[in-house]
Structures are given as structure tokens and as C-alpha cells.
mmCIF file of C-alpha atoms and ligand atoms in Angstrom:
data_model
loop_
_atom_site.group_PDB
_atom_site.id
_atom_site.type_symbol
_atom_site.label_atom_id
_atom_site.label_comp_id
_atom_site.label_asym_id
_atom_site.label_seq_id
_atom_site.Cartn_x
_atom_site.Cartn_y
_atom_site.Cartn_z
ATOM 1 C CA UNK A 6 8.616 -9.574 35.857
ATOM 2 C CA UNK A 7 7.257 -9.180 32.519
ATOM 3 C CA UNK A 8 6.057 -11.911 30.096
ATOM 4 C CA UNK A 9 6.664 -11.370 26.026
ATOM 5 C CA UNK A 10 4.082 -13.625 24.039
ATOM 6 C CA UNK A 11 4.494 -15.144 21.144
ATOM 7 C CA UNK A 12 2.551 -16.557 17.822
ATOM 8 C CA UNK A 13 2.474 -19.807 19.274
ATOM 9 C CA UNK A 14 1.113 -18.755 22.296
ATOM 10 C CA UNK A 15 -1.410 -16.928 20.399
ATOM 11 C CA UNK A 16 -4.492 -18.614 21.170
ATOM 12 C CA UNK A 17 -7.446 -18.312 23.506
ATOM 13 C CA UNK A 18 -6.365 -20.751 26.213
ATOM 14 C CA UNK A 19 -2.953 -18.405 27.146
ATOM 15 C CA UNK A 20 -5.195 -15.195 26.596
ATOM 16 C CA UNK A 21 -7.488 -16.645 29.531
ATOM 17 C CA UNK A 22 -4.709 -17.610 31.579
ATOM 18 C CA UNK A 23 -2.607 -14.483 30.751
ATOM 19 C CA UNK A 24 -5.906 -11.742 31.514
ATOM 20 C CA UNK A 25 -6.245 -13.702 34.808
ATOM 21 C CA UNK A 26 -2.654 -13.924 36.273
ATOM 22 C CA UNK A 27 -2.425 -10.323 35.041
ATOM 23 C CA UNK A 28 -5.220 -8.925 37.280
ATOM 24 C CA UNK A 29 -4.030 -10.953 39.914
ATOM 25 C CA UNK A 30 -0.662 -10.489 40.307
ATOM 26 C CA UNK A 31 0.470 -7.092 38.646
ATOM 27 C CA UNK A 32 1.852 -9.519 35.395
ATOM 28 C CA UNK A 33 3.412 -7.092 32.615
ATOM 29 C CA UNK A 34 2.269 -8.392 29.014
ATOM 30 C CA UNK A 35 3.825 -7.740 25.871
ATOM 31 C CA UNK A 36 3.255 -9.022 22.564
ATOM 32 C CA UNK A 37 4.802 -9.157 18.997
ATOM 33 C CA UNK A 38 3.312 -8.489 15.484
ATOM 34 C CA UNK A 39 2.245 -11.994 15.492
ATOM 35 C CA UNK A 40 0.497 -12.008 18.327
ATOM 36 C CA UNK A 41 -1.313 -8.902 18.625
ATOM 37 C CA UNK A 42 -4.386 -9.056 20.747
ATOM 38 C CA UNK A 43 -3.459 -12.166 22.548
ATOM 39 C CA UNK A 44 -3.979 -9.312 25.333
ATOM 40 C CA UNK A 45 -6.618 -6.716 25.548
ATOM 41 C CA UNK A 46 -4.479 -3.842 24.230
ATOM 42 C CA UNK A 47 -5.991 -1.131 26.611
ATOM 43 C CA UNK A 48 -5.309 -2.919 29.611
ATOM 44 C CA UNK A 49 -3.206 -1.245 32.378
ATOM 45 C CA UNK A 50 -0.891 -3.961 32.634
ATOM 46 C CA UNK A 51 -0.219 -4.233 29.025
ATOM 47 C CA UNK A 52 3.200 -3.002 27.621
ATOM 48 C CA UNK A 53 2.488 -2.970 23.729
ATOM 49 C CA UNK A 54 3.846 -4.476 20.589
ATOM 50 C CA UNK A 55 7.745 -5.269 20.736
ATOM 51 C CA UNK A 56 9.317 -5.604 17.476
ATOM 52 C CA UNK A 57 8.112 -4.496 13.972
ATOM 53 C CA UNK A 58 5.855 -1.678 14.444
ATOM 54 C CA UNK A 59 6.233 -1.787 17.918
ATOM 55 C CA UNK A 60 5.305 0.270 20.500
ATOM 56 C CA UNK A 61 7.081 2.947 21.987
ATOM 57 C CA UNK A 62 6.208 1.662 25.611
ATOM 58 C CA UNK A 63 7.033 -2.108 25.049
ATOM 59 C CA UNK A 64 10.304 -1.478 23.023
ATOM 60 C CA UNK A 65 11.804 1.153 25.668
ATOM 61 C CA UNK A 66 10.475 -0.624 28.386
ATOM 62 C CA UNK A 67 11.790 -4.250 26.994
ATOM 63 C CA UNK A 68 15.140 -2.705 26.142
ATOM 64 C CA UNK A 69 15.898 -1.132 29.921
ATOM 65 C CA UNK A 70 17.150 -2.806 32.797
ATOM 66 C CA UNK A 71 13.639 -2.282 34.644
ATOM 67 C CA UNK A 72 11.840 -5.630 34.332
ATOM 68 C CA UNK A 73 14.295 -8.577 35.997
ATOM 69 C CA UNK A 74 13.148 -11.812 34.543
ATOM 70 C CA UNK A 75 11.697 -11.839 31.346
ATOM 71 C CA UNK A 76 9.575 -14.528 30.053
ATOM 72 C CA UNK A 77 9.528 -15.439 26.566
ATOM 73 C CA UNK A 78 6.155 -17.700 26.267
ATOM 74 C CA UNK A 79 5.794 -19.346 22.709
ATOM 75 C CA UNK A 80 8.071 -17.096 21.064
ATOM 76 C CA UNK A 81 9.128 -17.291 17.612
ATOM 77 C CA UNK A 82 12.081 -15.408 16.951
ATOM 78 C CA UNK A 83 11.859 -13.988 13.712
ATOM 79 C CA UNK A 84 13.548 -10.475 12.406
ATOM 80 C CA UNK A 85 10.387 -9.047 13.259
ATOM 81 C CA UNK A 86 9.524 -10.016 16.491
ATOM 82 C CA UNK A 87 13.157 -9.959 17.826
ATOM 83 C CA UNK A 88 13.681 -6.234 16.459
ATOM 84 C CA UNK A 89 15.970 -7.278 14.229
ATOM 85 C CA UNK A 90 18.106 -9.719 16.403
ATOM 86 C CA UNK A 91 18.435 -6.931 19.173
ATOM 87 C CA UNK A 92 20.698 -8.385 21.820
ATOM 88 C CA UNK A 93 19.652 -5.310 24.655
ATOM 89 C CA UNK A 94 16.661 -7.601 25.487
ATOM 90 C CA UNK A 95 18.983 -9.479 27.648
ATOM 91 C CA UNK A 96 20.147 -6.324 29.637
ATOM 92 C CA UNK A 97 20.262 -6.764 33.399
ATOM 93 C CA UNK A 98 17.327 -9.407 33.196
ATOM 94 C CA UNK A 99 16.868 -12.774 33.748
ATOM 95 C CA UNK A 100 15.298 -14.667 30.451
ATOM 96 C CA UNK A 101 13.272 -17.274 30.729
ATOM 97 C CA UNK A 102 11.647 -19.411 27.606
ATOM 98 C CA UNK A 103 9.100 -21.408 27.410
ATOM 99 C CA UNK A 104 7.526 -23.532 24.279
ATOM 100 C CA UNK A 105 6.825 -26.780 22.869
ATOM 101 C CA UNK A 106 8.836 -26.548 19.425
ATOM 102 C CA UNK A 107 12.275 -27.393 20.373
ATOM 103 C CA UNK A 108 13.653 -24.952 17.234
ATOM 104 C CA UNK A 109 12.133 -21.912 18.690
ATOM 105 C CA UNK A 110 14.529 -22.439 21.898
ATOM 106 C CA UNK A 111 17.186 -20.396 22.548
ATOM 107 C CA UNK A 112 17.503 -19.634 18.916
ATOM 108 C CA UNK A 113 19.713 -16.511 18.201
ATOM 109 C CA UNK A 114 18.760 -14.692 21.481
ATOM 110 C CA UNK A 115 20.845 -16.054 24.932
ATOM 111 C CA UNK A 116 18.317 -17.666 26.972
ATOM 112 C CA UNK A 117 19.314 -18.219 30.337
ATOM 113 C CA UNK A 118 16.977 -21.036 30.927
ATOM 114 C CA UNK A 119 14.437 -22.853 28.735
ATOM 115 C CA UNK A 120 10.871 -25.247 29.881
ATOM 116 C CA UNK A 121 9.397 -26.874 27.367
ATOM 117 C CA UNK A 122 6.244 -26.885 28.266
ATOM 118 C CA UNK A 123 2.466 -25.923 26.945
ATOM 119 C CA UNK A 124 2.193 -22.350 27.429
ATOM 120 C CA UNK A 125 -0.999 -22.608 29.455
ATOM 121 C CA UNK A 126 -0.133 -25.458 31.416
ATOM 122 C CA UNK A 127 2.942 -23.411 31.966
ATOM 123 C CA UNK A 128 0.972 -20.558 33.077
ATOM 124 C CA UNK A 129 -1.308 -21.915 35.623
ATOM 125 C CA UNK A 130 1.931 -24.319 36.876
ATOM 126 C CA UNK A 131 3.256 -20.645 37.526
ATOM 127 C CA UNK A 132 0.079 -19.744 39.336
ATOM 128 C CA UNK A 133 0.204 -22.483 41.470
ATOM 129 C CA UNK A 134 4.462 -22.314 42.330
ATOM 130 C CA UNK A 135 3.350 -19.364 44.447
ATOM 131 C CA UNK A 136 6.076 -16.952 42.850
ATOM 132 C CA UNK A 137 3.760 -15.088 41.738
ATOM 133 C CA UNK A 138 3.205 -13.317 45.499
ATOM 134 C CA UNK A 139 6.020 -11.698 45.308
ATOM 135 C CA UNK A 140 5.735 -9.908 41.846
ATOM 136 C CA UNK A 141 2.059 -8.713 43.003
ATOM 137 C CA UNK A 142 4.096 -5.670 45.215
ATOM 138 C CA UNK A 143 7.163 -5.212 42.783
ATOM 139 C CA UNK A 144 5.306 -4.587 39.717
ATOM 140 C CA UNK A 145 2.888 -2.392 41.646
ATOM 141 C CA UNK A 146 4.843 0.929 40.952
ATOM 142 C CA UNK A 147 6.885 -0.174 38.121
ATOM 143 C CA UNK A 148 3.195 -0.404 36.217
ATOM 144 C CA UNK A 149 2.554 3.461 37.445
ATOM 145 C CA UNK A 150 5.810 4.345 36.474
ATOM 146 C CA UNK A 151 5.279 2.789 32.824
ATOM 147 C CA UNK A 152 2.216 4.572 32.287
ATOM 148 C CA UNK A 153 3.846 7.627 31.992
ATOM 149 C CA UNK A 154 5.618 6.082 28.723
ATOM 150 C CA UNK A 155 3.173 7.025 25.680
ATOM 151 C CA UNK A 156 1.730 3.148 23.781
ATOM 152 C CA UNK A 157 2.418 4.839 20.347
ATOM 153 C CA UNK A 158 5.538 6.699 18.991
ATOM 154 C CA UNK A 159 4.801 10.427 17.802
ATOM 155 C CA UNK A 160 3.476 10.206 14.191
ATOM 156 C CA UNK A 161 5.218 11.464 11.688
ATOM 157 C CA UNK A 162 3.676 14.270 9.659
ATOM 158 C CA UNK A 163 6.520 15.684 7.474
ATOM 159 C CA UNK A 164 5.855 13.566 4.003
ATOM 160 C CA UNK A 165 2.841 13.163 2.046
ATOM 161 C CA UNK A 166 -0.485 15.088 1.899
ATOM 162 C CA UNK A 167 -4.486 14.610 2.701
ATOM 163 C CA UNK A 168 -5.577 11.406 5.042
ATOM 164 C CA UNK A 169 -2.825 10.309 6.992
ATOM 165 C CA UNK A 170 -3.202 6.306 7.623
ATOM 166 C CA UNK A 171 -2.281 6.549 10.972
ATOM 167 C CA UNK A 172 -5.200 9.463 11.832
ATOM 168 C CA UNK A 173 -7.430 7.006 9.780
ATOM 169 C CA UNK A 174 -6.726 4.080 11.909
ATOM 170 C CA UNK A 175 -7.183 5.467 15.213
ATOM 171 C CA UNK A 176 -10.702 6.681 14.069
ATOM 172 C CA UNK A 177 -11.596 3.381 12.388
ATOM 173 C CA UNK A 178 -10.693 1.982 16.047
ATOM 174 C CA UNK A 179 -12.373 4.824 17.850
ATOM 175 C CA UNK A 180 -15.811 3.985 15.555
ATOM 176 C CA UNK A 181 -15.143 -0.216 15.091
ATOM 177 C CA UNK A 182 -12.994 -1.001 18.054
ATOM 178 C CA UNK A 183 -15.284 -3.754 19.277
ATOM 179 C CA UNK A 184 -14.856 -5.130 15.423
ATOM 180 C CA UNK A 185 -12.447 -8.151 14.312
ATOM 181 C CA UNK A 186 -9.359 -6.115 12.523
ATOM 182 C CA UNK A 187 -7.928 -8.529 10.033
ATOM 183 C CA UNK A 188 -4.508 -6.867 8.615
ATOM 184 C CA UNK A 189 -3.155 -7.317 5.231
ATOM 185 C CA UNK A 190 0.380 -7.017 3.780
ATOM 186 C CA UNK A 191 1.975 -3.799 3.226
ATOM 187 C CA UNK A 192 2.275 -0.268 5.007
ATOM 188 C CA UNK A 193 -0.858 -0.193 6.070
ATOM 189 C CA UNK A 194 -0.080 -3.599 8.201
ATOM 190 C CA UNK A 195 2.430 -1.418 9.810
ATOM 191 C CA UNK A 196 0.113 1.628 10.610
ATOM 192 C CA UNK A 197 -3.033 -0.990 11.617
ATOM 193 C CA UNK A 198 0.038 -3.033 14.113
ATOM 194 C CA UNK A 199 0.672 0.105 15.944
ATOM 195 C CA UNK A 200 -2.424 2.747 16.053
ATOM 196 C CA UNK A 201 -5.404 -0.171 16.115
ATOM 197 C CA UNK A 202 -5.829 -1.084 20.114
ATOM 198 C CA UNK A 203 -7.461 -3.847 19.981
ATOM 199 C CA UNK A 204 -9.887 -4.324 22.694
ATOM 200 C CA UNK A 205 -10.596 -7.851 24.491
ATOM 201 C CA UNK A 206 -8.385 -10.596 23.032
ATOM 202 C CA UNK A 207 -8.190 -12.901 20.001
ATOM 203 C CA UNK A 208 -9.336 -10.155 17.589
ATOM 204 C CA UNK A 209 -6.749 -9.292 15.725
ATOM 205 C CA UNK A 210 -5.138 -11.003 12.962
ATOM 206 C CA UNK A 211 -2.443 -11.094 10.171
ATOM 207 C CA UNK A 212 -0.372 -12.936 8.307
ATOM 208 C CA UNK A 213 3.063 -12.336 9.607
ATOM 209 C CA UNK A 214 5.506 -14.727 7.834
ATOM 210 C CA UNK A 215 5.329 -15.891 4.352
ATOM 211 C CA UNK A 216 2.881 -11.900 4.627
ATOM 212 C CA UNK A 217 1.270 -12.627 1.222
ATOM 213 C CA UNK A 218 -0.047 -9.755 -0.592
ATOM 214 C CA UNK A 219 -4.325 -9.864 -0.463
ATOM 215 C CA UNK A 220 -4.317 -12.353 2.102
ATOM 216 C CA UNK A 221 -6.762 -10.755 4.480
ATOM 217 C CA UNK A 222 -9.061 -10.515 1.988
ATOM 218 C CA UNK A 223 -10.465 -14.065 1.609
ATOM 219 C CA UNK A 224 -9.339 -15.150 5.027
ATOM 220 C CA UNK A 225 -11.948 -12.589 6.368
ATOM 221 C CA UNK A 226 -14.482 -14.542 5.075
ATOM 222 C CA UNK A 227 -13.367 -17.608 6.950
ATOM 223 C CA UNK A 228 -12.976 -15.898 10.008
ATOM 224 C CA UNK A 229 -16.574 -14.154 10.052
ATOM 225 C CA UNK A 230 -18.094 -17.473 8.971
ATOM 226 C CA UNK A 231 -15.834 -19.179 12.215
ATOM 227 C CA UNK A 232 -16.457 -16.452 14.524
ATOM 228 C CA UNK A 233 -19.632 -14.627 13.537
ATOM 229 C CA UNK A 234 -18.088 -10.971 14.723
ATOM 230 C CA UNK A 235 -18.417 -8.179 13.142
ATOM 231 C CA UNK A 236 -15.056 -7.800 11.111
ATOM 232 C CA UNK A 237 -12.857 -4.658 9.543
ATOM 233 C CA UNK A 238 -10.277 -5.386 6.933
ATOM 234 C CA UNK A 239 -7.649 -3.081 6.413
ATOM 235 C CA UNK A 240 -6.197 -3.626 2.804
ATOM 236 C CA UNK A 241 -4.405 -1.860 0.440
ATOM 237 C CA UNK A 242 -4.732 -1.264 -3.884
ATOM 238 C CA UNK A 243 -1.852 -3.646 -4.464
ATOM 239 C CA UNK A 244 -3.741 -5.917 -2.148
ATOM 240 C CA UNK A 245 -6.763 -5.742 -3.818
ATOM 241 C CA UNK A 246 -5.174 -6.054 -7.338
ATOM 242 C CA UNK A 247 -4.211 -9.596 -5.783
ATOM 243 C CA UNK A 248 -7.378 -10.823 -4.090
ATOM 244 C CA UNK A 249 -9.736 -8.266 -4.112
ATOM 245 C CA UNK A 250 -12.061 -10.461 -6.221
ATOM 246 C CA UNK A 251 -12.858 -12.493 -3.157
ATOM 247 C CA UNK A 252 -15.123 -9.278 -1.487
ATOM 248 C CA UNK A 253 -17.719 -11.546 -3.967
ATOM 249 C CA UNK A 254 -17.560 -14.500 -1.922
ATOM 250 C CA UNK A 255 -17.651 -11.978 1.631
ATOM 251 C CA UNK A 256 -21.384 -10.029 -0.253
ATOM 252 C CA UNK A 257 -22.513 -13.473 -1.501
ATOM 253 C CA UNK A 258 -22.493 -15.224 1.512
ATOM 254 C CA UNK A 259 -23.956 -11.816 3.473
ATOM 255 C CA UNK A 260 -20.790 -11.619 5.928
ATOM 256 C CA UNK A 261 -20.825 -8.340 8.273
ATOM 257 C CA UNK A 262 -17.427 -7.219 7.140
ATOM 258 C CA UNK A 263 -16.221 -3.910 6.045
ATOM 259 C CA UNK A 264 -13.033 -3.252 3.796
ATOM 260 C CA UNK A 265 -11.191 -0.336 4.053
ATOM 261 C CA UNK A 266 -8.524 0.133 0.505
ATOM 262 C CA UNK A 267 -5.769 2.262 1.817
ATOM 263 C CA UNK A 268 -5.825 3.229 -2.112
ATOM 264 C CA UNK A 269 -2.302 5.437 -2.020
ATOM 265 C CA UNK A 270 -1.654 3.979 -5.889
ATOM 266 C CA UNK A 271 1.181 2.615 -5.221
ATOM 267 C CA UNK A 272 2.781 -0.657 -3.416
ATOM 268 C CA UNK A 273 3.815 1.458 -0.330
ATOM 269 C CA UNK A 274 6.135 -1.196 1.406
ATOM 270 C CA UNK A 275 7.795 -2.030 -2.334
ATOM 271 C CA UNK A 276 8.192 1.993 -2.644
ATOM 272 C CA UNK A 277 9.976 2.196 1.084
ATOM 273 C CA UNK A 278 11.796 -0.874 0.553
ATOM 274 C CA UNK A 279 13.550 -0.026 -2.859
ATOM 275 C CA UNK A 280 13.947 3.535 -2.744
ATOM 276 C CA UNK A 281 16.304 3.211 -5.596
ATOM 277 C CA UNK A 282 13.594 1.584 -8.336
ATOM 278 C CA UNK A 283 12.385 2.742 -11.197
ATOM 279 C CA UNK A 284 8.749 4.438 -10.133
ATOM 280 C CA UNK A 285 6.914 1.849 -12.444
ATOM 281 C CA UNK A 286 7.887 -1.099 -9.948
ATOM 282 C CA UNK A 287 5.696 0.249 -6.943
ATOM 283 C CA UNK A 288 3.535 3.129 -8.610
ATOM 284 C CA UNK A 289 -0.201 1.851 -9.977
ATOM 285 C CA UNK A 290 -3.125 3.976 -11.852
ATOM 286 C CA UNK A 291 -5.667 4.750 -9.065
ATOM 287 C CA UNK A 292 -8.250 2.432 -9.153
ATOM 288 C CA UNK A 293 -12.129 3.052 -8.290
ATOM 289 C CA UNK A 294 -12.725 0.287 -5.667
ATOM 290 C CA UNK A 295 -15.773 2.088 -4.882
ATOM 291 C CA UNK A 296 -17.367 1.011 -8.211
ATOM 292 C CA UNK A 297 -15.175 -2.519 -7.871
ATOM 293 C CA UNK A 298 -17.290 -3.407 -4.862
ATOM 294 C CA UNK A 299 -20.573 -2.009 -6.416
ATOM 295 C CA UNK A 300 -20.182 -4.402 -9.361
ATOM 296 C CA UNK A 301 -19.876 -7.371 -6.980
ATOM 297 C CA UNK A 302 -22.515 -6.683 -4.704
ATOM 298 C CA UNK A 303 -21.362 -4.699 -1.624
ATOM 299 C CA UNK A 304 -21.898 -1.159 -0.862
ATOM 300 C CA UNK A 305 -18.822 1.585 -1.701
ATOM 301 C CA UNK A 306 -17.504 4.757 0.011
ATOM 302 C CA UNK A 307 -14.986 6.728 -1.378
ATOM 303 C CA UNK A 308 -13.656 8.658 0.919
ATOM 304 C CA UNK A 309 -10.993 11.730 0.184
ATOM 305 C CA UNK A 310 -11.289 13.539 3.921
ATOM 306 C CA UNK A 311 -11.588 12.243 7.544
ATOM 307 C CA UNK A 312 -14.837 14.091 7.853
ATOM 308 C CA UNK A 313 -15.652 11.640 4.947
ATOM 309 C CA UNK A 314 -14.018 8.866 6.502
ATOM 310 C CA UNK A 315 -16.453 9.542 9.901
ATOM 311 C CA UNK A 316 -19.698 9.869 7.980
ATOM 312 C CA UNK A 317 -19.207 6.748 6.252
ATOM 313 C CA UNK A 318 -17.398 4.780 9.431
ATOM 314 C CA UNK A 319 -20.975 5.759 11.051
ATOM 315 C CA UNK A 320 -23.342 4.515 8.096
ATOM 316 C CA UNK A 321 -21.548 1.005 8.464
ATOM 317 C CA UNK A 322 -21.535 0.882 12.318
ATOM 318 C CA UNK A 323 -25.379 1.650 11.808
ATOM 319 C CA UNK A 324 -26.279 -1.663 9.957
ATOM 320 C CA UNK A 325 -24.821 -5.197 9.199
ATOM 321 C CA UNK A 326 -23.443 -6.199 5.899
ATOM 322 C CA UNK A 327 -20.801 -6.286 3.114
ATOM 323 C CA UNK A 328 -19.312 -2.826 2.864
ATOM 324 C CA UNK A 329 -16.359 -0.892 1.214
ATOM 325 C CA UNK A 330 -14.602 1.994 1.773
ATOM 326 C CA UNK A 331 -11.960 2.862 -0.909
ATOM 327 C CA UNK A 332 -9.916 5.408 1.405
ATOM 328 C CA UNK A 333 -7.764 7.900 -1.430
ATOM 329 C CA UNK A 334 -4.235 8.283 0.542
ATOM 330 C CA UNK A 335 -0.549 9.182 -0.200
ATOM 331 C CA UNK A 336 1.962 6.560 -0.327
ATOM 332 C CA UNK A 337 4.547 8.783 1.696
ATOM 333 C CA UNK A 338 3.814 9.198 5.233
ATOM 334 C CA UNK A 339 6.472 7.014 7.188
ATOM 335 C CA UNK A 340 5.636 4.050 8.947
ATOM 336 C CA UNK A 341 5.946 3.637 12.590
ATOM 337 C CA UNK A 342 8.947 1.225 12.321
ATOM 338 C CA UNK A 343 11.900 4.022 13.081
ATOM 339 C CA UNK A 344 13.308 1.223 15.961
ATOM 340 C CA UNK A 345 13.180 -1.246 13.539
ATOM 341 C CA UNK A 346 14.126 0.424 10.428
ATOM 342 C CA UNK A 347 17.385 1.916 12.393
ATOM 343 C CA UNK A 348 18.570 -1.469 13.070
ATOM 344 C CA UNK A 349 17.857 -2.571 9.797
ATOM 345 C CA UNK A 350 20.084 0.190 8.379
ATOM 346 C CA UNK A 351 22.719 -0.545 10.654
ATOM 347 C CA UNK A 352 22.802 -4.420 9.497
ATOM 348 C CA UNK A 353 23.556 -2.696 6.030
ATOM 349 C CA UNK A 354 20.353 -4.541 4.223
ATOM 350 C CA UNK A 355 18.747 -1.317 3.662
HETATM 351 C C1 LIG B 418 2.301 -12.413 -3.050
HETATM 352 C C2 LIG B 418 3.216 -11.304 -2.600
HETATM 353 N N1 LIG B 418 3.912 -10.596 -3.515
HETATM 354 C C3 LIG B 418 4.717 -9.567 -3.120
HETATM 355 C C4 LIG B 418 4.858 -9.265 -1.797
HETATM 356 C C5 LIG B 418 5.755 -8.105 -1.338
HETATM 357 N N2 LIG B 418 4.937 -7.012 -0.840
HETATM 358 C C6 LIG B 418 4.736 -6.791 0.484
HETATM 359 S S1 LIG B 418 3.794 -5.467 0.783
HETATM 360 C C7 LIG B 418 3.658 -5.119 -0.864
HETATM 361 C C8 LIG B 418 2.900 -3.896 -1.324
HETATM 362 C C9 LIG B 418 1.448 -3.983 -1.050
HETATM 363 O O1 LIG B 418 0.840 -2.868 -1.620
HETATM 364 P P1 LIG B 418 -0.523 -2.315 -1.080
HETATM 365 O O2 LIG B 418 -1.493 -3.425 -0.879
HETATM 366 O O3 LIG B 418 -0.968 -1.236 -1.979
HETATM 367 O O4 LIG B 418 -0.158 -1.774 0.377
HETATM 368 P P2 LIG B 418 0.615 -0.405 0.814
HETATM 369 O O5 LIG B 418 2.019 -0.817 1.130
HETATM 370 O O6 LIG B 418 0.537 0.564 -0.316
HETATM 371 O O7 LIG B 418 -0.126 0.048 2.043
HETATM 372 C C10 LIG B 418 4.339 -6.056 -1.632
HETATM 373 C C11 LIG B 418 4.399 -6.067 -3.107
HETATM 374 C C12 LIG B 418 4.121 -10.048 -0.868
HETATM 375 N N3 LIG B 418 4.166 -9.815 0.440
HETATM 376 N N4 LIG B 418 3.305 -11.056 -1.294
HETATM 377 MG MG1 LIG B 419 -0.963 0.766 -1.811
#
């Protein structure tokens, strides 16, 4: 048995519930783009991200006839989160969901059965049904078996020169993993969704729906001043062009939160999306966000190397504050979404 979380169960009260039925009874977790740590991301028991920018664990696993009954617990099915509409979730399983907004049931994918129900009343109602027992032994091997499934999909190394995002992330989360990771709109959303393991739950966040361009930028400041964590916000140049004049607000108000610009100089996910443009719709002059940030108060990195992108990762991790690092990158290197893009292709929209 496996349970696949949704946004709306993305909230403390199912993470507590979810963390302890885990450890107790051998649960499987997966989670979507939307709701990304609801589950500490280096658990044993967890299976990864399913959907857009998934993992390669939770999309293979997900997609076999392994796991029997499948729980879908606040799930919104979007194009995203259901990888693209796939129907193979349904092989040889049982699929249960559960949720209190009566439009998110057994939309587009064939439920077997639905509850409406809160998600954590639904969870510890579970506990106390007793059915639990019996998964305890079943999922005992399956979860050995499924750690021999790699959490990330190779990367892909054959386009696009100097820092690759997805080398950058995974040292940003080996320096800052205990940090808040706050994930803006564009291809490095995709990168931070699959190579950031976020550690303990209800740190990770981005704006997966309406995905407006910049957005992580202010809302960082409301979720330091809510949750008084440490934060790191991955952005990009196009983002920045959109918001970035709210780092102000972040240096004024003396919030511990570092930026990192993914500054490629160009609108990445506008570049991969509409391969056919014109190269003035997604290229842009490469700004200096270094000296951006300097004007409004913070401290700036550039950063051109990953040696660089250590040194300066280590000066931040060393003090508290409003800091910048304006990362140079390529625009090419392909984002981890070869599952989803596939499908995509094969629906004839790209
Ligand atoms: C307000 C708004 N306008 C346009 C878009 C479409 N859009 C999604 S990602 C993106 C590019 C963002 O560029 P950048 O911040 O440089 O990120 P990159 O893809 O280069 O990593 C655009 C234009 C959007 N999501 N929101
Ligand atoms: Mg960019």
C-alpha cells in the first residue's frame, strides 16, 4: 500500500500523521510538485515526486503493478501532478481517494472508491481500523526492493556549458539543506523539484498553478517573517526582471534569506516551450544582480564556477542575513521532465 499526497493535504497536520503511520507501519509516501516536503524527502519510506519533475523512483514505482491499493489523499489532479493524465496509475491496483472538495473526486483518473473525509482525520481513522497490521509485513521487502531504484533520473549533460543547475542544486542542498527552499517559476523550478531533498517536512514551497513569474521572491519574505527559518530562494533573471525589486523589502526588514539568480539570460521554460520563436521572445542581456542587490542593501556573489558557488554557499551558511548570489548559467541543459515531456509530445501540444 502506498499513499500519493496531494496540495490539499499539504499541511502540517497530515505531515504529522503521515511521518507517524509511516514509521509504524512500513506506509509508502509519495508526493506531487505541489506538495513537496509534505514528507521528509530522505526518509526510507519515501517514494519521491510523481508527476512534473518527478522522480525516477516514484514514477516507475507508481506506474508498476507493485503497490495494490493506492491512496490518493487530497489530490488535485492537475496535468502536472497526474503526469499528464497517465491512466497506468490504475494498473493492477486498487485506488482509493480521499478529500474534502467534492471536484477533486474522481476527476479524470478512475477511482475505484472515494471518502470524503479530512485527510488527517482520515489518517488516524486508518490508524485506528487496524488495517494497517497487515501492510507493516507486506511493505517490509517491497521498501528494500525500492531502494534499489535511484530518487533522481540520470542528469543530462549533453547541452549547454559551465554550471549545470542540477550540480548547483544538489550542492546548495548539500550546504543549506536544513534551509526553507522557496521555488520560483521557470526551469529552475524544475531542477529545484527534483535534485533539492528536502529534509523534515513543510519546507518546501512553490507556486504550482496560476506559477507566476517572480513569485517566490516577495512571498519569501512572508514566509521568513511567519516561520522565522532560515530560507533559500531559487529564482531565475526573468524572475527577477518581474519581482526582483522586492529583495528591498527581504534587506529592509533584516530577513535571513539568501537568493540564488539562476542568471542563464534567457526565459529558460519560454525557450523549451517554443522552440520555434524568434530568439528575442526568451533571450535577455545578462544582467548584474550582484550589483542589483548591492544597490538595495543585501550582500552579492557572482558566481561563474561551483568552486565559486561553494565558497560563497559557505560565507552565507556562516552568518545570518539578506544575501545574493547571481549564479551565471546556460539556458540549455534539459530539465528533468523526460516522463512528462514524452507524454506531452505524444498528446501533440508540444
Ligand atoms: C507572470 C507570468 N508571465 C509569464 C509566465 C510564463 N513563464 C513561465 S516560466 C517563464 C520563464 C522564467 O524565466 P527565468 O526566471 O529566467 O527562469 P528560467 O526558466 O530561465 O530558469 C515564463 C515567462 C509566468 N509563469 N508568469
Ligand atoms: Mg532565466
Amino acid at each position: 500500500m502506498a499513499i500519493l499526497v496531494g496540495a490539499r493535504a499539504n499541511h502540517k497536520r497530515v505531515s504529522e500523521h503521515l511521518v507517524k503511520l509511516s514509521e509504524k507501519y512500513n506506509v509508502l509516501v509519495a508526493s506531487t510538485v505541489s506538495s513537496k516536503g509534505v514528507f521528509p524527502e530522505n526518509h526510507r519510506n519515501y517514494l519521491g515526486v510523481y508527476g512534473y519533475s518527478g522522480h525516477r523512483r516514484a514514477i516507475e514505482t507508481l506506474l508498476s503493478n507493485k503497490i495494490e491499493t493506492l491512496i490518493l489523499l487530497g489530490f488535485d489532479t492537475t496535468q502536472w501532478t497526474s503526469l499528464v493524465w497517465e491512466e497506468d496509475i490504475k494498473k493492477g491496483k486498487y485506488l482509493l481517494q480521499v478529500g474534502t472538495d467534492i471536484k477533486d473526486l474522481d476527476f479524470v483518473i478512475d477511482i475505484d472508491s472515494v471518502i470524503i473525509s479530512d485527510e488527517a482525520e482520515f489518517l488516524s481513522f486508518l490508524e485506528r481500523s487496524g488495517c494497517l497490521e497487515k501492510i507493516k509485513y507486506a511493505n517490509e521487502s517491497l521498501i528494500k526492493d525500492l531502494q534499489t531504484i535511484p530518487l533522481f533520473y540520470e542528469v543530462v549533460r549533453d547541452k549547454g556549458s559551465g554550471i549545470h543547475p542540477a550540480d548547483a542544486i544538489q550542492m546548495i542542498n548539500e550546504c543549506l539543506g536544513d534551509y526553507i527552499c522557496i521555488a520560483d517559476s521557470g526551469n529552475h523550478r524544475s531542477f529545484t523539484t527534483h535534485y533539492w531533498v528536502s529534509r523534515g517536512t513543510n519546507k518546501f514551497f512553490s507556486a504550482n498553478t496560476i506559477c507566476p513569474v517572480g513569485w517566490a521572491i516577495p512571498a519569501s519574505v512572508g514566509i521568513s517573517l511567519a516561520r522565522k527559518d532560515s530560507c533559500v530562494v531559487m529564482t531565475g533573471d526573468g524572475c527577477m526582471l518581474m519581482h526582483g525589486i522586492e529583495i528591498q523589502t527581504a534587506a529592509r526588514y533584516k530577513r535571513d534569506i539568501l537568493y540564488i539568480v539562476f542568471n542563464n539570460s534567457y526565459y529558460g521554460a519560454t525557450y523549451f516551450n517554443n522552440k520555434r520563436n524568434i530568439k528575442e521572445m526568451s533571450a535577455l542581456p545578462t544582467h548584474n544582480w550582484k550589483k542589483f542587490s548591492e544597490s538595495l542593501g543585501l550582500t552579492g556573489w557572482r558566481v561563474n564556477t561551483l568552486d565559486e558557488l561553494r565558497s560563497a554557499l559557505k560565507n552565507k551558511s556562516e552568518q545570518s542575513g539578506t544575501f545574493l548570489i547571481d549564479m551565471i548559467c546556460d539556458h540549455e541543459p534539459e530539465t528533468p521532465v523526460s516522463e512528462y515531456k514524452a507524454r506531452v509530445v505524444e498528446a501533440g501540444v508540444l
